[in-house]
Each structure stands twice: as structure tokens, then as C-alpha cells.
PDB file of C-alpha atoms in Angstrom:
ATOM      1  CA  UNK A 944       0.000   0.000   0.000  1.00 80.00           C
ATOM      2  CA  UNK A 945       1.499   3.430  -0.912  1.00 91.00           C
ATOM      3  CA  UNK A 946       2.658   5.551   2.029  1.00 94.00           C
ATOM      4  CA  UNK A 947       0.168   8.304   1.109  1.00 95.00           C
ATOM      5  CA  UNK A 948      -2.742   5.918   1.615  1.00 97.00           C
ATOM      6  CA  UNK A 949      -1.420   4.739   4.997  1.00 97.00           C
ATOM      7  CA  UNK A 950      -0.932   8.359   6.125  1.00 97.00           C
ATOM      8  CA  UNK A 951      -4.409   9.126   4.811  1.00 98.00           C
ATOM      9  CA  UNK A 952      -5.903   6.300   6.841  1.00 98.00           C
ATOM     10  CA  UNK A 953      -3.950   7.278   9.982  1.00 98.00           C
ATOM     11  CA  UNK A 954      -4.911  10.952   9.627  1.00 98.00           C
ATOM     12  CA  UNK A 955      -8.500   9.941   8.942  1.00 98.00           C
ATOM     13  CA  UNK A 956      -8.628   7.908  12.162  1.00 98.00           C
ATOM     14  CA  UNK A 957      -7.343  10.997  14.074  1.00 98.00           C
ATOM     15  CA  UNK A 958     -10.120  13.100  12.510  1.00 98.00           C
ATOM     16  CA  UNK A 959     -12.664  10.433  13.451  1.00 98.00           C
ATOM     17  CA  UNK A 960     -11.386  10.270  17.046  1.00 98.00           C
ATOM     18  CA  UNK A 961     -11.646  14.076  17.269  1.00 98.00           C
ATOM     19  CA  UNK A 962     -15.256  13.926  16.049  1.00 98.00           C
ATOM     20  CA  UNK A 963     -16.038  11.049  18.441  1.00 98.00           C
ATOM     21  CA  UNK A 964     -14.708  12.992  21.467  1.00 98.00           C
ATOM     22  CA  UNK A 965     -16.699  16.098  20.468  1.00 98.00           C
ATOM     23  CA  UNK A 966     -19.851  13.972  20.213  1.00 98.00           C
ATOM     24  CA  UNK A 967     -19.439  11.800  23.317  1.00 98.00           C
ATOM     25  CA  UNK A 968     -18.110  14.519  25.652  1.00 98.00           C
ATOM     26  CA  UNK A 969     -19.592  17.811  24.418  1.00 98.00           C
ATOM     27  CA  UNK A 970     -22.628  16.281  22.708  1.00 97.00           C
ATOM     28  CA  UNK A 971     -21.903  18.105  19.447  1.00 97.00           C
ATOM     29  CA  UNK A 972     -21.441  17.279  15.776  1.00 97.00           C
ATOM     30  CA  UNK A 973     -17.941  18.249  14.598  1.00 98.00           C
ATOM     31  CA  UNK A 974     -18.752  20.152  11.421  1.00 98.00           C
ATOM     32  CA  UNK A 975     -16.143  22.750  10.471  1.00 98.00           C
ATOM     33  CA  UNK A 976     -18.482  24.907   8.347  1.00 98.00           C
ATOM     34  CA  UNK A 977     -21.184  24.961  11.051  1.00 98.00           C
ATOM     35  CA  UNK A 978     -18.736  25.834  13.821  1.00 98.00           C
ATOM     36  CA  UNK A 979     -17.218  28.727  11.805  1.00 98.00           C
ATOM     37  CA  UNK A 980     -20.454  29.761  10.070  1.00 98.00           C
ATOM     38  CA  UNK A 981     -22.398  29.989  13.329  1.00 98.00           C
ATOM     39  CA  UNK A 982     -19.881  32.549  14.581  1.00 98.00           C
ATOM     40  CA  UNK A 983     -20.033  34.483  11.287  1.00 98.00           C
ATOM     41  CA  UNK A 984     -23.842  34.783  11.023  1.00 96.00           C
ATOM     42  CA  UNK A 985     -24.452  34.999  14.773  1.00 95.00           C
ATOM     43  CA  UNK A 986     -26.482  31.788  15.165  1.00 96.00           C
ATOM     44  CA  UNK A 987     -23.739  30.171  17.254  1.00 96.00           C
ATOM     45  CA  UNK A 988     -22.370  33.181  19.165  1.00 94.00           C
ATOM     46  CA  UNK A 989     -23.763  31.878  22.474  1.00 95.00           C
ATOM     47  CA  UNK A 990     -21.089  29.159  22.160  1.00 96.00           C
ATOM     48  CA  UNK A 991     -18.324  31.644  21.377  1.00 97.00           C
ATOM     49  CA  UNK A 992     -15.778  30.199  23.848  1.00 97.00           C
ATOM     50  CA  UNK A 993     -16.341  26.561  22.906  1.00 97.00           C
ATOM     51  CA  UNK A 994     -16.269  27.222  19.165  1.00 98.00           C
ATOM     52  CA  UNK A 995     -13.378  29.657  19.483  1.00 98.00           C
ATOM     53  CA  UNK A 996     -11.347  27.058  21.413  1.00 98.00           C
ATOM     54  CA  UNK A 997     -11.938  24.438  18.717  1.00 98.00           C
ATOM     55  CA  UNK A 998     -10.919  26.849  15.953  1.00 98.00           C
ATOM     56  CA  UNK A 999      -7.835  27.862  17.968  1.00 98.00           C
ATOM     57  CA  UNK A1000      -6.784  24.206  18.277  1.00 98.00           C
ATOM     58  CA  UNK A1001      -7.462  23.638  14.584  1.00 98.00           C
ATOM     59  CA  UNK A1002      -5.281  26.593  13.536  1.00 98.00           C
ATOM     60  CA  UNK A1003      -2.509  26.624  16.157  1.00 98.00           C
ATOM     61  CA  UNK A1004      -1.658  22.937  16.625  1.00 98.00           C
ATOM     62  CA  UNK A1005      -1.111  22.144  12.898  1.00 98.00           C
ATOM     63  CA  UNK A1006       0.955  25.360  12.740  1.00 98.00           C
ATOM     64  CA  UNK A1007       3.274  24.041  15.473  1.00 98.00           C
ATOM     65  CA  UNK A1008       3.346  20.540  13.937  1.00 98.00           C
ATOM     66  CA  UNK A1009       4.183  21.940  10.495  1.00 97.00           C
ATOM     67  CA  UNK A1010       6.994  24.043  11.984  1.00 96.00           C
ATOM     68  CA  UNK A1011       8.413  20.972  13.741  1.00 96.00           C
ATOM     69  CA  UNK A1012       8.286  19.005  10.490  1.00 93.00           C
ATOM     70  CA  UNK A1013      10.234  21.769   8.775  1.00 92.00           C
ATOM     71  CA  UNK A1014       7.272  23.427   7.080  1.00 91.00           C
ATOM     72  CA  UNK A1015       4.343  22.327   4.986  1.00 95.00           C
ATOM     73  CA  UNK A1016       2.684  23.486   1.782  1.00 95.00           C
ATOM     74  CA  UNK A1017      -0.843  23.733   0.416  1.00 96.00           C
ATOM     75  CA  UNK A1018       0.094  24.082  -3.296  1.00 97.00           C
ATOM     76  CA  UNK A1019      -2.924  26.407  -3.595  1.00 97.00           C
ATOM     77  CA  UNK A1020      -3.287  28.164  -6.954  1.00 96.00           C
ATOM     78  CA  UNK A1021      -1.865  31.702  -7.135  1.00 95.00           C
ATOM     79  CA  UNK A1022      -4.799  32.850  -9.257  1.00 97.00           C
ATOM     80  CA  UNK A1023      -6.599  35.262  -6.902  1.00 97.00           C
ATOM     81  CA  UNK A1024      -9.817  35.276  -8.927  1.00 97.00           C
ATOM     82  CA  UNK A1025     -10.044  31.493  -8.601  1.00 98.00           C
ATOM     83  CA  UNK A1026      -9.258  31.641  -4.858  1.00 98.00           C
ATOM     84  CA  UNK A1027     -11.909  34.291  -4.171  1.00 98.00           C
ATOM     85  CA  UNK A1028     -14.549  32.527  -6.277  1.00 98.00           C
ATOM     86  CA  UNK A1029     -13.748  29.196  -4.607  1.00 98.00           C
ATOM     87  CA  UNK A1030     -13.857  30.671  -1.100  1.00 98.00           C
ATOM     88  CA  UNK A1031     -17.213  32.366  -1.737  1.00 98.00           C
ATOM     89  CA  UNK A1032     -18.682  29.156  -3.195  1.00 98.00           C
ATOM     90  CA  UNK A1033     -17.431  27.065  -0.263  1.00 98.00           C
ATOM     91  CA  UNK A1034     -18.764  29.608   2.261  1.00 98.00           C
ATOM     92  CA  UNK A1035     -22.225  30.031   0.719  1.00 98.00           C
ATOM     93  CA  UNK A1036     -22.570  26.380  -0.284  1.00 98.00           C
ATOM     94  CA  UNK A1037     -21.685  24.816   3.056  1.00 98.00           C
ATOM     95  CA  UNK A1038     -24.050  27.156   4.919  1.00 98.00           C
ATOM     96  CA  UNK A1039     -26.956  26.494   2.529  1.00 97.00           C
ATOM     97  CA  UNK A1040     -26.337  22.741   2.780  1.00 97.00           C
ATOM     98  CA  UNK A1041     -25.765  23.055   6.538  1.00 96.00           C
ATOM     99  CA  UNK A1042     -22.561  21.031   6.376  1.00 97.00           C
ATOM    100  CA  UNK A1043     -19.350  20.189   4.581  1.00 97.00           C
ATOM    101  CA  UNK A1044     -16.883  17.299   4.361  1.00 97.00           C
ATOM    102  CA  UNK A1045     -16.641  16.922   8.145  1.00 97.00           C
ATOM    103  CA  UNK A1046     -20.297  17.431   9.117  1.00 97.00           C
ATOM    104  CA  UNK A1047     -22.095  15.716   6.220  1.00 97.00           C
ATOM    105  CA  UNK A1048     -19.206  13.485   5.165  1.00 97.00           C
ATOM    106  CA  UNK A1049     -17.629  12.129   8.354  1.00 97.00           C
ATOM    107  CA  UNK A1050     -20.386  12.694  10.928  1.00 97.00           C
ATOM    108  CA  UNK A1051     -23.388  12.188   8.602  1.00 97.00           C
ATOM    109  CA  UNK A1052     -22.308   9.101   6.686  1.00 97.00           C
ATOM    110  CA  UNK A1053     -21.150   7.374   9.905  1.00 97.00           C
ATOM    111  CA  UNK A1054     -24.733   7.558  11.250  1.00 96.00           C
ATOM    112  CA  UNK A1055     -26.145   6.599   7.812  1.00 95.00           C
ATOM    113  CA  UNK A1056     -27.903   9.967   7.501  1.00 96.00           C
ATOM    114  CA  UNK A1057     -29.666  10.301   4.139  1.00 96.00           C
ATOM    115  CA  UNK A1058     -28.900  14.049   4.109  1.00 96.00           C
ATOM    116  CA  UNK A1059     -25.199  13.364   4.712  1.00 97.00           C
ATOM    117  CA  UNK A1060     -25.015  10.763   1.967  1.00 97.00           C
ATOM    118  CA  UNK A1061     -26.914  12.894  -0.585  1.00 97.00           C
ATOM    119  CA  UNK A1062     -24.859  16.011   0.260  1.00 98.00           C
ATOM    120  CA  UNK A1063     -21.608  14.056  -0.136  1.00 98.00           C
ATOM    121  CA  UNK A1064     -22.730  12.634  -3.494  1.00 98.00           C
ATOM    122  CA  UNK A1065     -23.541  16.156  -4.738  1.00 98.00           C
ATOM    123  CA  UNK A1066     -20.351  17.877  -3.560  1.00 98.00           C
ATOM    124  CA  UNK A1067     -18.091  15.112  -4.853  1.00 98.00           C
ATOM    125  CA  UNK A1068     -20.007  15.054  -8.169  1.00 98.00           C
ATOM    126  CA  UNK A1069     -19.883  18.841  -8.531  1.00 98.00           C
ATOM    127  CA  UNK A1070     -16.219  18.907  -7.483  1.00 98.00           C
ATOM    128  CA  UNK A1071     -15.311  16.231 -10.029  1.00 97.00           C
ATOM    129  CA  UNK A1072     -17.148  18.052 -12.835  1.00 97.00           C
ATOM    130  CA  UNK A1073     -15.510  21.345 -11.850  1.00 98.00           C
ATOM    131  CA  UNK A1074     -12.015  19.825 -11.998  1.00 97.00           C
ATOM    132  CA  UNK A1075     -12.773  18.238 -15.389  1.00 96.00           C
ATOM    133  CA  UNK A1076     -14.069  21.518 -16.835  1.00 96.00           C
ATOM    134  CA  UNK A1077     -11.600  23.965 -15.279  1.00 96.00           C
ATOM    135  CA  UNK A1078      -8.517  21.759 -15.557  1.00 94.00           C
ATOM    136  CA  UNK A1079      -8.946  19.669 -18.675  1.00 93.00           C
ATOM    137  CA  UNK A1080     -11.291  21.819 -20.796  1.00 94.00           C
ATOM    138  CA  UNK A1081     -10.479  25.421 -19.835  1.00 94.00           C
ATOM    139  CA  UNK A1082      -7.012  24.872 -18.329  1.00 91.00           C
ATOM    140  CA  UNK A1083      -7.590  27.501 -15.609  1.00 90.00           C
ATOM    141  CA  UNK A1084      -6.496  25.355 -12.637  1.00 88.00           C
TER     142      UNK A1084
ATOM    143  CA  UNK B 925     -14.001  22.345  30.681  1.00 92.00           C
ATOM    144  CA  UNK B 926     -16.089  22.128  27.484  1.00 95.00           C
ATOM    145  CA  UNK B 927     -13.809  24.728  25.918  1.00 97.00           C
ATOM    146  CA  UNK B 928     -10.729  22.725  26.890  1.00 98.00           C
ATOM    147  CA  UNK B 929     -12.221  19.614  25.284  1.00 98.00           C
ATOM    148  CA  UNK B 930     -13.051  21.690  22.201  1.00 98.00           C
ATOM    149  CA  UNK B 931      -9.439  22.845  21.940  1.00 98.00           C
ATOM    150  CA  UNK B 932      -8.211  19.223  22.105  1.00 98.00           C
ATOM    151  CA  UNK B 933     -10.807  18.226  19.473  1.00 98.00           C
ATOM    152  CA  UNK B 934      -9.653  21.039  17.177  1.00 98.00           C
ATOM    153  CA  UNK B 935      -6.018  20.015  17.747  1.00 98.00           C
ATOM    154  CA  UNK B 936      -6.658  16.348  16.854  1.00 98.00           C
ATOM    155  CA  UNK B 937      -8.812  17.393  13.868  1.00 98.00           C
ATOM    156  CA  UNK B 938      -6.017  19.654  12.604  1.00 98.00           C
ATOM    157  CA  UNK B 939      -3.278  17.053  13.157  1.00 98.00           C
ATOM    158  CA  UNK B 940      -5.427  14.485  11.326  1.00 98.00           C
ATOM    159  CA  UNK B 941      -5.916  16.825   8.365  1.00 98.00           C
ATOM    160  CA  UNK B 942      -2.187  17.575   8.238  1.00 98.00           C
ATOM    161  CA  UNK B 943      -1.141  13.905   8.613  1.00 97.00           C
ATOM    162  CA  UNK B 944      -3.600  12.683   5.998  1.00 98.00           C
ATOM    163  CA  UNK B 945      -2.411  15.204   3.405  1.00 97.00           C
ATOM    164  CA  UNK B 946      -5.793  16.954   3.181  1.00 97.00           C
ATOM    165  CA  UNK B 947      -4.127  20.359   3.624  1.00 98.00           C
ATOM    166  CA  UNK B 948      -2.400  19.636   0.279  1.00 97.00           C
ATOM    167  CA  UNK B 949      -4.774  20.968  -2.378  1.00 97.00           C
ATOM    168  CA  UNK B 950      -3.240  18.772  -5.083  1.00 96.00           C
ATOM    169  CA  UNK B 951      -4.280  15.636  -3.153  1.00 97.00           C
ATOM    170  CA  UNK B 952      -7.895  16.837  -2.903  1.00 97.00           C
ATOM    171  CA  UNK B 953      -8.001  17.910  -6.551  1.00 97.00           C
ATOM    172  CA  UNK B 954      -6.283  14.620  -7.412  1.00 97.00           C
ATOM    173  CA  UNK B 955      -9.182  12.742  -5.794  1.00 97.00           C
ATOM    174  CA  UNK B 956     -11.698  14.774  -7.806  1.00 97.00           C
ATOM    175  CA  UNK B 957      -9.707  14.397 -11.029  1.00 96.00           C
ATOM    176  CA  UNK B 958     -11.241  11.133 -12.213  1.00 90.00           C
ATOM    177  CA  UNK B 959     -10.152  11.697 -15.825  1.00 87.00           C
ATOM    178  CA  UNK B 960      -6.612  12.721 -14.925  1.00 89.00           C
ATOM    179  CA  UNK B 961      -4.042  11.261 -12.553  1.00 91.00           C
ATOM    180  CA  UNK B 962      -6.605   9.976 -10.016  1.00 95.00           C
ATOM    181  CA  UNK B 963      -5.462   9.932  -6.369  1.00 97.00           C
ATOM    182  CA  UNK B 964      -7.576   7.708  -4.055  1.00 96.00           C
ATOM    183  CA  UNK B 965      -6.034   9.015  -0.769  1.00 97.00           C
ATOM    184  CA  UNK B 966      -9.187  10.929   0.209  1.00 98.00           C
ATOM    185  CA  UNK B 967     -11.176   7.685   0.304  1.00 97.00           C
ATOM    186  CA  UNK B 968      -8.749   6.313   2.903  1.00 98.00           C
ATOM    187  CA  UNK B 969      -9.093   9.512   4.956  1.00 98.00           C
ATOM    188  CA  UNK B 970     -12.904   9.367   4.829  1.00 98.00           C
ATOM    189  CA  UNK B 971     -12.916   5.647   5.625  1.00 98.00           C
ATOM    190  CA  UNK B 972     -10.489   6.111   8.520  1.00 98.00           C
ATOM    191  CA  UNK B 973     -12.584   8.933   9.977  1.00 98.00           C
ATOM    192  CA  UNK B 974     -15.938   7.191   9.571  1.00 98.00           C
ATOM    193  CA  UNK B 975     -14.882   4.071  11.569  1.00 98.00           C
ATOM    194  CA  UNK B 976     -14.345   5.733  15.009  1.00 98.00           C
ATOM    195  CA  UNK B 977     -17.347   7.971  14.387  1.00 98.00           C
ATOM    196  CA  UNK B 978     -19.631   5.025  13.566  1.00 98.00           C
ATOM    197  CA  UNK B 979     -18.593   3.428  16.881  1.00 98.00           C
ATOM    198  CA  UNK B 980     -19.219   6.744  18.666  1.00 98.00           C
ATOM    199  CA  UNK B 981     -22.782   6.967  17.291  1.00 97.00           C
ATOM    200  CA  UNK B 982     -23.423   3.419  18.593  1.00 97.00           C
ATOM    201  CA  UNK B 983     -22.155   4.487  22.033  1.00 97.00           C
ATOM    202  CA  UNK B 984     -24.675   7.350  22.185  1.00 97.00           C
ATOM    203  CA  UNK B 985     -27.597   4.909  22.499  1.00 94.00           C
ATOM    204  CA  UNK B 986     -29.237   5.094  25.894  1.00 93.00           C
ATOM    205  CA  UNK B 987     -26.529   7.425  27.217  1.00 95.00           C
ATOM    206  CA  UNK B 988     -25.887  11.121  27.760  1.00 97.00           C
ATOM    207  CA  UNK B 989     -22.826  13.156  26.725  1.00 98.00           C
ATOM    208  CA  UNK B 990     -20.239  13.553  29.497  1.00 97.00           C
ATOM    209  CA  UNK B 991     -20.473  17.372  29.564  1.00 97.00           C
ATOM    210  CA  UNK B 992     -23.867  18.114  28.001  1.00 96.00           C
ATOM    211  CA  UNK B 993     -27.559  17.425  28.591  1.00 95.00           C
ATOM    212  CA  UNK B 994     -28.351  15.477  25.412  1.00 96.00           C
ATOM    213  CA  UNK B 995     -26.974  14.203  22.140  1.00 96.00           C
ATOM    214  CA  UNK B 996     -27.891  16.001  18.888  1.00 94.00           C
ATOM    215  CA  UNK B 997     -31.337  15.115  17.559  1.00 89.00           C
ATOM    216  CA  UNK B 998     -31.496  12.651  14.638  1.00 85.00           C
ATOM    217  CA  UNK B 999     -31.077  14.425  11.281  1.00 81.00           C
ATOM    218  CA  UNK B1000     -34.214  15.533   9.460  1.00 79.00           C
ATOM    219  CA  UNK B1001     -35.235  13.005   6.806  1.00 82.00           C
ATOM    220  CA  UNK B1002     -36.113  15.790   4.327  1.00 87.00           C
ATOM    221  CA  UNK B1003     -33.576  16.725   1.663  1.00 91.00           C
ATOM    222  CA  UNK B1004     -34.728  20.105   0.334  1.00 91.00           C
ATOM    223  CA  UNK B1005     -33.383  22.540  -2.204  1.00 94.00           C
ATOM    224  CA  UNK B1006     -30.877  24.088   0.195  1.00 95.00           C
ATOM    225  CA  UNK B1007     -29.070  20.777   0.667  1.00 97.00           C
ATOM    226  CA  UNK B1008     -28.783  20.030  -3.045  1.00 97.00           C
ATOM    227  CA  UNK B1009     -27.981  23.571  -4.246  1.00 97.00           C
ATOM    228  CA  UNK B1010     -25.624  24.200  -1.324  1.00 98.00           C
ATOM    229  CA  UNK B1011     -23.702  20.947  -1.753  1.00 98.00           C
ATOM    230  CA  UNK B1012     -23.352  21.598  -5.486  1.00 98.00           C
ATOM    231  CA  UNK B1013     -21.976  25.122  -4.924  1.00 98.00           C
ATOM    232  CA  UNK B1014     -19.666  23.832  -2.190  1.00 98.00           C
ATOM    233  CA  UNK B1015     -18.386  21.054  -4.485  1.00 98.00           C
ATOM    234  CA  UNK B1016     -17.609  23.608  -7.210  1.00 98.00           C
ATOM    235  CA  UNK B1017     -15.534  25.720  -4.812  1.00 98.00           C
ATOM    236  CA  UNK B1018     -13.885  22.620  -3.356  1.00 98.00           C
ATOM    237  CA  UNK B1019     -12.858  21.498  -6.841  1.00 98.00           C
ATOM    238  CA  UNK B1020     -11.617  24.953  -7.890  1.00 98.00           C
ATOM    239  CA  UNK B1021      -9.277  25.439  -4.921  1.00 98.00           C
ATOM    240  CA  UNK B1022      -8.898  21.985  -3.357  1.00 98.00           C
ATOM    241  CA  UNK B1023      -9.802  23.367   0.069  1.00 98.00           C
ATOM    242  CA  UNK B1024     -12.820  22.838   2.326  1.00 97.00           C
ATOM    243  CA  UNK B1025     -13.455  24.684   5.627  1.00 98.00           C
ATOM    244  CA  UNK B1026     -11.455  22.383   7.983  1.00 98.00           C
ATOM    245  CA  UNK B1027      -8.237  22.193   5.944  1.00 98.00           C
ATOM    246  CA  UNK B1028      -8.517  25.913   5.074  1.00 98.00           C
ATOM    247  CA  UNK B1029      -8.137  26.721   8.784  1.00 98.00           C
ATOM    248  CA  UNK B1030      -5.618  23.964   9.533  1.00 98.00           C
ATOM    249  CA  UNK B1031      -3.327  25.279   6.769  1.00 98.00           C
ATOM    250  CA  UNK B1032      -3.748  28.965   7.651  1.00 97.00           C
ATOM    251  CA  UNK B1033      -0.249  29.221   9.160  1.00 97.00           C
ATOM    252  CA  UNK B1034       1.563  27.909   6.070  1.00 97.00           C
ATOM    253  CA  UNK B1035      -0.998  28.626   3.322  1.00 97.00           C
ATOM    254  CA  UNK B1036       0.439  32.050   2.533  1.00 97.00           C
ATOM    255  CA  UNK B1037      -1.560  35.061   1.367  1.00 97.00           C
ATOM    256  CA  UNK B1038      -3.662  32.842  -0.920  1.00 98.00           C
ATOM    257  CA  UNK B1039      -4.750  30.659   2.003  1.00 98.00           C
ATOM    258  CA  UNK B1040      -5.727  33.750   3.984  1.00 98.00           C
ATOM    259  CA  UNK B1041      -7.615  35.167   0.995  1.00 98.00           C
ATOM    260  CA  UNK B1042      -9.538  31.874   0.680  1.00 98.00           C
ATOM    261  CA  UNK B1043     -10.567  31.952   4.363  1.00 98.00           C
ATOM    262  CA  UNK B1044     -11.675  35.609   4.097  1.00 98.00           C
ATOM    263  CA  UNK B1045     -13.734  34.855   0.958  1.00 98.00           C
ATOM    264  CA  UNK B1046     -15.232  31.802   2.699  1.00 98.00           C
ATOM    265  CA  UNK B1047     -16.235  33.927   5.709  1.00 98.00           C
ATOM    266  CA  UNK B1048     -17.807  36.483   3.341  1.00 98.00           C
ATOM    267  CA  UNK B1049     -19.720  33.653   1.660  1.00 98.00           C
ATOM    268  CA  UNK B1050     -20.936  32.409   5.034  1.00 98.00           C
ATOM    269  CA  UNK B1051     -22.077  35.925   5.942  1.00 98.00           C
ATOM    270  CA  UNK B1052     -24.243  36.303   2.819  1.00 98.00           C
ATOM    271  CA  UNK B1053     -25.729  32.784   3.036  1.00 98.00           C
ATOM    272  CA  UNK B1054     -28.701  33.304   5.452  1.00 96.00           C
ATOM    273  CA  UNK B1055     -30.934  35.419   3.125  1.00 96.00           C
ATOM    274  CA  UNK B1056     -30.225  33.045   0.203  1.00 96.00           C
ATOM    275  CA  UNK B1057     -31.095  30.099   2.436  1.00 94.00           C
ATOM    276  CA  UNK B1058     -34.387  31.705   3.465  1.00 93.00           C
ATOM    277  CA  UNK B1059     -35.291  32.351  -0.176  1.00 92.00           C
ATOM    278  CA  UNK B1060     -34.503  28.779  -1.288  1.00 90.00           C
ATOM    279  CA  UNK B1061     -36.459  27.457   1.681  1.00 86.00           C
ATOM    280  CA  UNK B1062     -39.530  29.480   0.618  1.00 85.00           C
ATOM    281  CA  UNK B1063     -39.247  28.114  -2.917  1.00 81.00           C
ATOM    282  CA  UNK B1064     -39.061  24.553  -1.578  1.00 73.00           C
ATOM    283  CA  UNK B1065     -42.117  25.186   0.586  1.00 73.00           C
ATOM    284  CA  UNK B1066     -44.032  26.690  -2.359  1.00 72.00           C
ATOM    285  CA  UNK B1067     -43.123  23.867  -4.745  1.00 62.00           C
TER     286      UNK B1067
END
């Protein structure tokens, strides 16, 4: 098995353990877009400390880990128009759908939620089509 | 105490994203690139994450969370226009940049100005979502 797949599996298990702790201890679904989005639109501001602490851990701890590993890279495009369009689409889309890869994908599919499964099918389908069109047809990304 | 647990959860989530390679946009776009050089890593990440979470959902039966009154209610069985339209828009953005909300934050420290720009645009998108959601919800109700 290629090393990337093993690291993927190991990292995935860590993500799943994180989500399991959040559910079993705090009684919450670990959805990144909901946790951030609730602070942005005000619907989750009553949980400011709890959500803020999770976001702090999510930003700071990988920062330290990446520094210790000698740096890391995202290989994100340097096309600002693409970045802004993508960010807006991810922000609007995840809030309309009420979830993203962590909420609908990890937490939804693991409880066999129809909404989670349908959402995942649509975002993977739309993502695949977008890569085909923008990479292979238009050559923008 | 809940905030401390949340910090640990965010830390593990971030370390998992970093370890799995999901903060590398080429791996995410590689997964979506079925007609190119397809990279199946994301399936291993999803599979690895779903296993502990499936066990956790089983453990919720007949119990209460350690630091809360109740577990989240079962998801609504209805799909609705918001779910389909929202997931499609999200997938388009995910494909364009190779970032979703979790990895966008986890890579903030090393993602450069582009990574920061993505997070700011995502926050702007989240801010303008509620009126669009209300409108789509009305259309679903009227249909």
C-alpha cells in the first residue's frame, strides 16, 4: 500500500477520534463549516468560547506541527480570482447545505444519515465536474 | 471544561488533516480528477474517519454526553433545495481550490496570502448565506 494511503488512513482515524470525542463529551457534531459559520452569522455566538477554542486548536496545533516538520505546503493556486470565487462558493454552499466534508461526510455518513449521503454525493459530483471543466477543458487550474 | 475539550478536538482534527495530506490541495483535486491522474487518498481519509465515528454513534444509544444534557437530535429526513444547491456550490468551490473549511483553517499558518484570501472569501460567503437560504427554503415550501 502506498505511504500516502497509509498516512491518509492514519490521519482519517485521528479526525474520526476528534469527532467522536466532540460527540461523546460535548454532545456536538464536529462540522467545520457549522462551527465557523455559526460565529459568522451569529447563530452560534452563544457558544463563542467553545467554538473559538476548537478553531484555535485547529489553527494553532497544525501550525506548530508543520513548523516541527520543517514546514508544509498547500500548493494552492496563485490565481486570486479562482481563490476568491472558490472561497465564496465554499462559504455560501456549506451554509446552505448546513454542512461540509466533516459534518455531512464524516459525521453524517457514519450515522447513515440520508442528508449526509446525498450532500456528499452532490459535492463530490460537482467537485469532479468542476475539476474536469476547469482543468482539462479550460485549463484555468 | 467544554472549551478545553473543544481545543483538544480542534487540535486532533487539525493534526489528522495535516497527517492525511488533506491540507495539500493537489491531493484533494487529485481525488476529484477522475479523468486525470486519479489519487484515491481521500477515500482512505474518509474511511479512517468514519470508523471511530460510527462506533461513537453506537455508544450514544441510551446514554448522555459527558459534559452536556443530550446528544444532537437525529437528522431531518427531508432533503430540500438548500441541501442540493448548497452541496453543489460547495463542491464547485472545493474542486476549484482543493480546500474545504477544515483544511482551510488547519493550513492557515503555512498557506500564505492565498490561504488567507480563501478563508476571508469563505467567511464572506458564510455571511451572505442566510438570506439566500431563506429564499430557497420558501421556494421549496411553495413547490
